XYZ file of N, CA and C in Angstrom:
402
model
N -110.028 -112.642 3.976
C -109.534 -112.762 2.553
C -110.829 -112.010 1.725
N -110.444 -111.039 0.944
C -111.365 -110.427 0.047
C -111.492 -110.933 -1.331
N -112.634 -110.691 -1.917
C -112.795 -111.245 -3.223
C -111.885 -110.295 -4.234
N -111.411 -111.061 -5.137
C -110.666 -110.416 -6.225
C -111.376 -110.365 -7.692
N -111.135 -109.291 -8.347
C -111.790 -109.156 -9.691
C -111.543 -110.261 -10.574
N -112.475 -110.780 -11.385
C -112.193 -111.756 -12.392
C -112.428 -111.327 -13.720
N -111.632 -111.752 -14.823
C -111.970 -111.230 -16.122
C -113.353 -111.842 -16.487
N -114.035 -110.934 -17.172
C -115.430 -111.384 -17.630
C -115.257 -112.091 -18.937
N -115.090 -113.246 -18.869
C -115.076 -114.164 -20.004
C -115.652 -115.572 -19.734
N -115.728 -116.260 -20.663
C -116.374 -117.638 -20.460
C -115.586 -118.422 -19.608
N -116.133 -119.271 -18.587
C -115.547 -119.924 -17.675
C -115.477 -121.501 -18.214
N -114.328 -121.866 -18.582
C -114.166 -123.175 -19.191
C -114.484 -124.334 -18.270
N -114.079 -124.416 -17.044
C -114.340 -125.535 -16.115
C -115.745 -125.612 -15.782
N -116.405 -126.779 -16.058
C -117.934 -126.911 -15.657
C -118.099 -126.655 -14.283
N -117.357 -127.219 -13.379
C -117.632 -127.010 -11.924
C -117.423 -125.528 -11.473
N -116.523 -124.786 -11.914
C -116.326 -123.356 -11.764
C -117.600 -122.594 -12.214
N -117.810 -122.852 -13.424
C -118.928 -122.194 -14.057
C -120.182 -122.442 -13.351
N -120.617 -123.651 -12.984
C -121.827 -123.933 -12.151
C -121.912 -123.190 -10.911
N -120.648 -123.050 -10.257
C -120.598 -122.375 -8.855
C -120.812 -120.823 -9.100
N -120.259 -120.343 -10.277
C -120.463 -118.914 -10.474
C -121.734 -118.631 -10.840
N -122.435 -119.440 -11.617
C -123.919 -119.358 -11.960
C -124.618 -119.286 -10.722
N -124.640 -120.236 -9.905
C -125.411 -120.369 -8.768
C -125.306 -119.055 -7.881
N -123.983 -118.620 -7.477
C -123.874 -117.468 -6.749
C -124.370 -116.187 -7.475
N -123.940 -116.078 -8.743
C -124.400 -114.891 -9.282
C -125.864 -114.712 -9.526
N -126.641 -115.847 -9.827
C -128.030 -115.973 -10.119
C -128.680 -115.426 -8.824
N -128.156 -115.924 -7.648
C -128.768 -115.472 -6.397
C -128.651 -114.017 -5.968
N -127.354 -113.487 -6.481
C -127.251 -112.032 -6.284
C -128.055 -111.238 -7.215
N -128.285 -111.627 -8.403
C -128.816 -111.052 -9.375
C -130.460 -110.970 -8.990
N -130.932 -112.127 -8.534
C -132.420 -111.999 -8.020
C -132.540 -111.134 -6.753
N -131.646 -111.023 -5.986
C -131.621 -110.284 -4.866
C -131.615 -108.716 -5.318
N -130.867 -108.281 -6.126
C -130.761 -107.044 -6.678
C -131.860 -106.760 -7.321
N -132.456 -107.532 -8.114
C -133.945 -107.189 -8.766
C -135.003 -106.996 -7.786
N -135.018 -107.841 -6.814
C -136.040 -107.678 -5.725
C -135.757 -106.308 -4.920
N -134.503 -105.994 -4.620
C -134.146 -104.748 -3.834
C -134.624 -103.488 -4.831
N -134.167 -103.607 -6.157
C -134.617 -102.423 -6.933
C -136.256 -102.329 -6.871
N -136.815 -103.378 -6.952
C -138.389 -103.205 -7.100
C -138.881 -102.679 -5.693
N -138.287 -103.266 -4.524
C -138.901 -102.665 -3.230
C -138.428 -101.324 -3.026
N -137.186 -100.978 -3.107
C -136.677 -99.756 -2.822
C -137.113 -98.567 -3.609
N -137.467 -98.871 -4.950
C -137.761 -97.904 -5.874
C -139.227 -97.997 -6.463
N -139.909 -98.970 -5.909
C -141.284 -99.021 -6.245
C -141.350 -99.181 -7.874
N -140.457 -99.889 -8.480
C -140.658 -100.285 -9.916
C -141.004 -101.727 -10.171
N -141.514 -101.978 -11.261
C -141.788 -103.306 -11.682
C -140.408 -103.875 -12.332
N -140.293 -105.095 -12.075
C -138.955 -105.978 -12.539
C -139.258 -107.136 -12.871
N -138.879 -107.725 -13.874
C -138.977 -109.145 -14.489
C -137.581 -109.634 -14.931
N -137.430 -110.963 -14.551
C -136.006 -111.413 -14.904
C -136.358 -112.819 -15.375
N -135.679 -113.176 -16.381
C -135.822 -114.564 -16.887
C -134.463 -115.060 -17.344
N -134.111 -116.268 -16.497
C -132.775 -116.720 -16.800
C -132.956 -118.124 -17.400
N -132.334 -118.415 -18.510
C -132.283 -119.710 -19.057
C -130.924 -120.349 -18.774
N -130.869 -121.478 -17.983
C -129.558 -122.073 -17.717
C -129.072 -122.853 -18.867
N -127.962 -123.443 -18.904
C -127.404 -123.949 -20.010
C -128.189 -125.373 -20.138
N -128.743 -125.843 -19.189
C -129.614 -127.056 -19.381
C -131.060 -126.664 -19.807
N -131.321 -125.309 -20.112
C -132.429 -124.862 -20.499
C -133.579 -124.839 -19.471
N -133.249 -124.879 -18.321
C -134.156 -124.676 -17.183
C -134.516 -123.274 -16.992
N -135.696 -122.912 -16.773
C -136.145 -121.418 -16.623
C -136.124 -121.131 -15.139
N -135.447 -119.840 -14.778
C -135.616 -119.277 -13.509
C -136.359 -117.965 -13.725
N -137.421 -117.700 -13.076
C -138.208 -116.499 -13.279
C -138.414 -115.814 -11.932
N -138.131 -114.467 -12.008
C -138.529 -113.361 -10.937
C -139.378 -112.390 -11.743
N -140.432 -111.984 -10.919
C -141.289 -110.942 -11.449
C -141.804 -110.295 -10.217
N -141.785 -109.018 -10.147
C -142.247 -108.363 -8.982
C -143.736 -108.323 -8.917
N -144.413 -108.571 -10.029
C -145.899 -108.929 -10.094
C -146.018 -109.831 -11.311
N -147.233 -110.064 -11.591
C -147.476 -111.141 -12.512
C -146.686 -111.048 -13.871
N -145.971 -111.823 -14.293
C -144.996 -111.737 -15.303
C -145.854 -111.511 -16.623
N -147.021 -112.140 -16.821
C -147.875 -111.966 -18.023
C -148.161 -110.561 -18.194
N -148.644 -110.030 -17.019
C -149.067 -108.479 -17.096
C -147.943 -107.619 -17.402
N -146.632 -107.960 -16.956
C -145.604 -107.243 -17.206
C -145.173 -107.374 -18.624
N -145.250 -108.443 -19.252
C -144.946 -108.772 -20.705
C -145.922 -107.919 -21.655
N -147.205 -107.886 -21.204
C -148.230 -107.176 -22.028
C -147.856 -105.728 -21.946
N -147.493 -105.167 -20.664
C -146.967 -103.768 -20.544
C -145.891 -103.523 -21.410
N -144.883 -104.366 -21.540
C -143.748 -104.179 -22.395
C -144.140 -104.120 -23.808
N -144.869 -105.059 -24.319
C -145.237 -105.097 -25.767
C -146.036 -103.879 -26.118
N -146.901 -103.333 -25.024
C -147.691 -102.092 -25.282
C -146.851 -100.923 -25.378
N -145.556 -100.793 -24.923
C -144.627 -99.838 -25.116
C -144.195 -99.580 -26.439
N -144.135 -100.557 -27.337
C -143.738 -100.589 -28.806
C -142.285 -100.061 -28.812
N -141.991 -98.899 -29.363
C -140.683 -98.429 -29.685
C -140.339 -97.550 -28.570
N -141.063 -97.244 -27.570
C -140.712 -96.239 -26.381
C -139.739 -96.950 -25.250
N -139.039 -98.053 -25.663
C -138.153 -98.503 -24.682
C -136.988 -97.650 -24.355
N -136.798 -97.214 -23.134
C -135.845 -96.153 -22.649
C -134.587 -96.700 -22.772
N -134.180 -97.901 -22.380
C -132.800 -98.275 -22.463
C -132.885 -99.780 -22.827
N -131.733 -100.221 -23.626
C -131.727 -101.631 -24.082
C -130.289 -101.932 -24.323
N -130.085 -103.127 -23.434
C -128.686 -103.480 -23.524
C -128.632 -105.080 -24.015
N -127.358 -105.376 -24.634
C -127.011 -106.693 -24.983
C -125.519 -106.879 -24.344
N -125.002 -108.271 -24.591
C -123.637 -108.436 -24.003
C -122.648 -107.718 -24.779
N -122.933 -107.352 -26.002
C -122.013 -106.474 -26.790
C -121.840 -105.083 -26.098
N -122.628 -104.709 -25.380
C -122.514 -103.355 -24.540
C -121.700 -103.423 -23.414
N -121.261 -104.568 -22.956
C -120.496 -104.697 -21.647
C -119.407 -103.827 -21.598
N -118.553 -103.940 -22.476
C -117.058 -103.196 -22.481
C -117.318 -101.793 -22.504
N -118.374 -101.353 -23.123
C -118.576 -99.719 -23.329
C -119.023 -99.338 -22.101
N -119.990 -100.162 -21.390
C -120.575 -99.761 -20.148
C -119.799 -99.866 -18.838
N -119.116 -100.971 -18.832
C -118.483 -101.465 -17.617
C -116.954 -101.691 -17.613
N -116.176 -101.304 -18.609
C -114.829 -101.437 -18.783
C -114.179 -100.345 -17.953
N -112.888 -100.581 -17.624
C -112.126 -99.642 -16.721
C -112.026 -98.208 -17.556
N -111.958 -98.237 -18.798
C -111.985 -97.127 -19.446
C -113.296 -96.193 -19.392
N -114.415 -97.026 -19.432
C -115.706 -96.482 -19.313
C -115.750 -95.830 -17.853
N -115.253 -96.490 -16.916
C -115.434 -96.062 -15.425
C -114.625 -94.739 -15.377
N -113.358 -94.666 -15.989
C -112.546 -93.395 -16.000
C -113.293 -92.230 -16.651
N -113.938 -92.570 -17.903
C -114.638 -91.387 -18.436
C -115.912 -90.932 -17.579
N -116.498 -91.738 -16.726
C -117.605 -91.408 -15.831
C -117.083 -90.966 -14.655
N -115.913 -90.773 -14.297
C -115.430 -90.188 -12.874
C -116.115 -88.862 -12.661
N -116.468 -88.523 -11.457
C -116.960 -87.202 -11.168
C -116.021 -86.352 -10.718
N -116.214 -85.136 -10.194
C -115.371 -84.240 -9.815
C -114.579 -84.839 -8.313
N -113.551 -84.493 -8.240
C -112.745 -85.006 -7.044
C -112.064 -86.261 -7.100
N -112.213 -86.965 -8.382
C -111.337 -88.154 -8.687
C -112.287 -89.479 -8.317
N -113.349 -89.186 -7.528
C -114.243 -90.309 -7.156
C -115.265 -90.732 -8.380
N -115.732 -91.765 -8.306
C -116.718 -92.186 -9.390
C -117.940 -91.529 -8.864
N -118.689 -90.909 -9.820
C -119.936 -90.140 -9.538
C -120.909 -91.119 -9.189
N -121.651 -90.862 -8.042
C -122.602 -91.825 -7.693
C -122.124 -93.001 -7.097
N -120.922 -93.052 -6.645
C -120.377 -94.340 -6.215
C -120.972 -94.697 -4.747
N -121.489 -95.836 -4.637
C -121.997 -96.275 -3.308
C -121.372 -97.510 -2.827
N -120.052 -97.734 -3.145
C -119.400 -98.961 -2.756
C -118.667 -98.663 -1.360
N -118.759 -99.785 -0.451
C -117.931 -99.697 0.707
C -116.585 -99.948 0.456
N -115.684 -99.930 1.542
C -114.174 -100.179 1.505
C -113.855 -101.530 0.877
N -114.600 -102.501 0.996
C -114.281 -103.826 0.483
C -114.795 -103.863 -0.974
N -115.391 -102.886 -1.543
C -115.729 -103.004 -2.881
C -117.202 -103.594 -3.149
N -117.807 -103.965 -2.014
C -119.271 -104.457 -2.086
C -120.163 -103.387 -2.277
N -121.255 -103.751 -3.068
C -122.255 -102.634 -3.174
C -122.959 -102.623 -1.948
N -123.277 -101.356 -1.447
C -123.999 -101.132 -0.247
C -125.194 -100.100 -0.474
N -126.141 -100.143 0.191
C -127.258 -99.218 0.199
C -127.138 -98.288 1.264
N -126.844 -97.003 0.867
C -126.592 -95.970 1.880
C -127.682 -94.965 2.024
N -128.201 -94.826 3.166
C -129.276 -93.894 3.260
C -128.652 -92.657 4.070
N -129.233 -91.529 3.795
C -128.850 -90.193 4.177
C -129.161 -90.133 5.796
N -128.182 -89.801 6.599
C -128.296 -89.681 8.097
C -129.147 -88.427 8.270
N -129.966 -88.512 9.351
C -130.681 -87.312 9.766
C -129.691 -86.028 10.069
N -130.002 -84.995 9.768
C -129.193 -83.722 10.194
C -129.019 -83.615 11.676
N -127.884 -83.370 12.103
C -127.807 -83.063 13.720
C -128.294 -81.685 13.926
N -128.693 -81.420 15.071
C -129.059 -80.200 15.691
C -128.087 -79.748 16.573
N -127.801 -78.488 16.644
C -126.832 -77.947 17.562
C -125.288 -77.774 16.992
N -125.203 -78.097 15.726
C -123.841 -77.881 15.320
C -123.019 -79.167 15.527
N -123.376 -80.313 16.110
C -122.602 -81.459 16.255
C -121.284 -81.143 17.141
N -120.269 -82.034 16.723
C -119.132 -82.045 17.630
C -118.408 -80.786 17.583
N -118.240 -80.182 16.370
C -117.439 -78.945 16.332
C -117.963 -77.815 17.171
N -119.337 -77.667 17.385
C -119.902 -76.774 18.150
C -119.619 -77.005 19.619
N -119.614 -78.288 20.022
C -119.403 -78.731 21.382
C -118.069 -78.389 21.917
N -117.067 -78.389 21.033
C -115.663 -77.975 21.302
C -115.535 -76.559 21.489
N -116.110 -75.721 20.893
C -115.859 -74.345 21.109
C -116.210 -73.716 22.424
């Protein structure tokens, strides 16, 4: 059984909301770690739960990252809020960003729709299968 898309809106049921929070928090932290490790970038993540408990992830000392951030001043490259969600991630936005050939540009999703990390396979020598059949 595959997962289905859910509407991105507030989850009214407490239990469902808590389950979603727990699963998505774990996934978000994993993605932050992967981004830092794979790309060699510094990542910090602060999550405040509804009970005001703080979950913190930082690829290096958070205090140092925050000092670097404040030193950037107005040089912030990209900045987002929840108000940007529909513009960035709605179906219409995906349609606008489709690349040539009908597929989404830069799409790295597997058949089940789960994000995957793909690495370029080494080039074959000798022409591969087509050359062997000649």
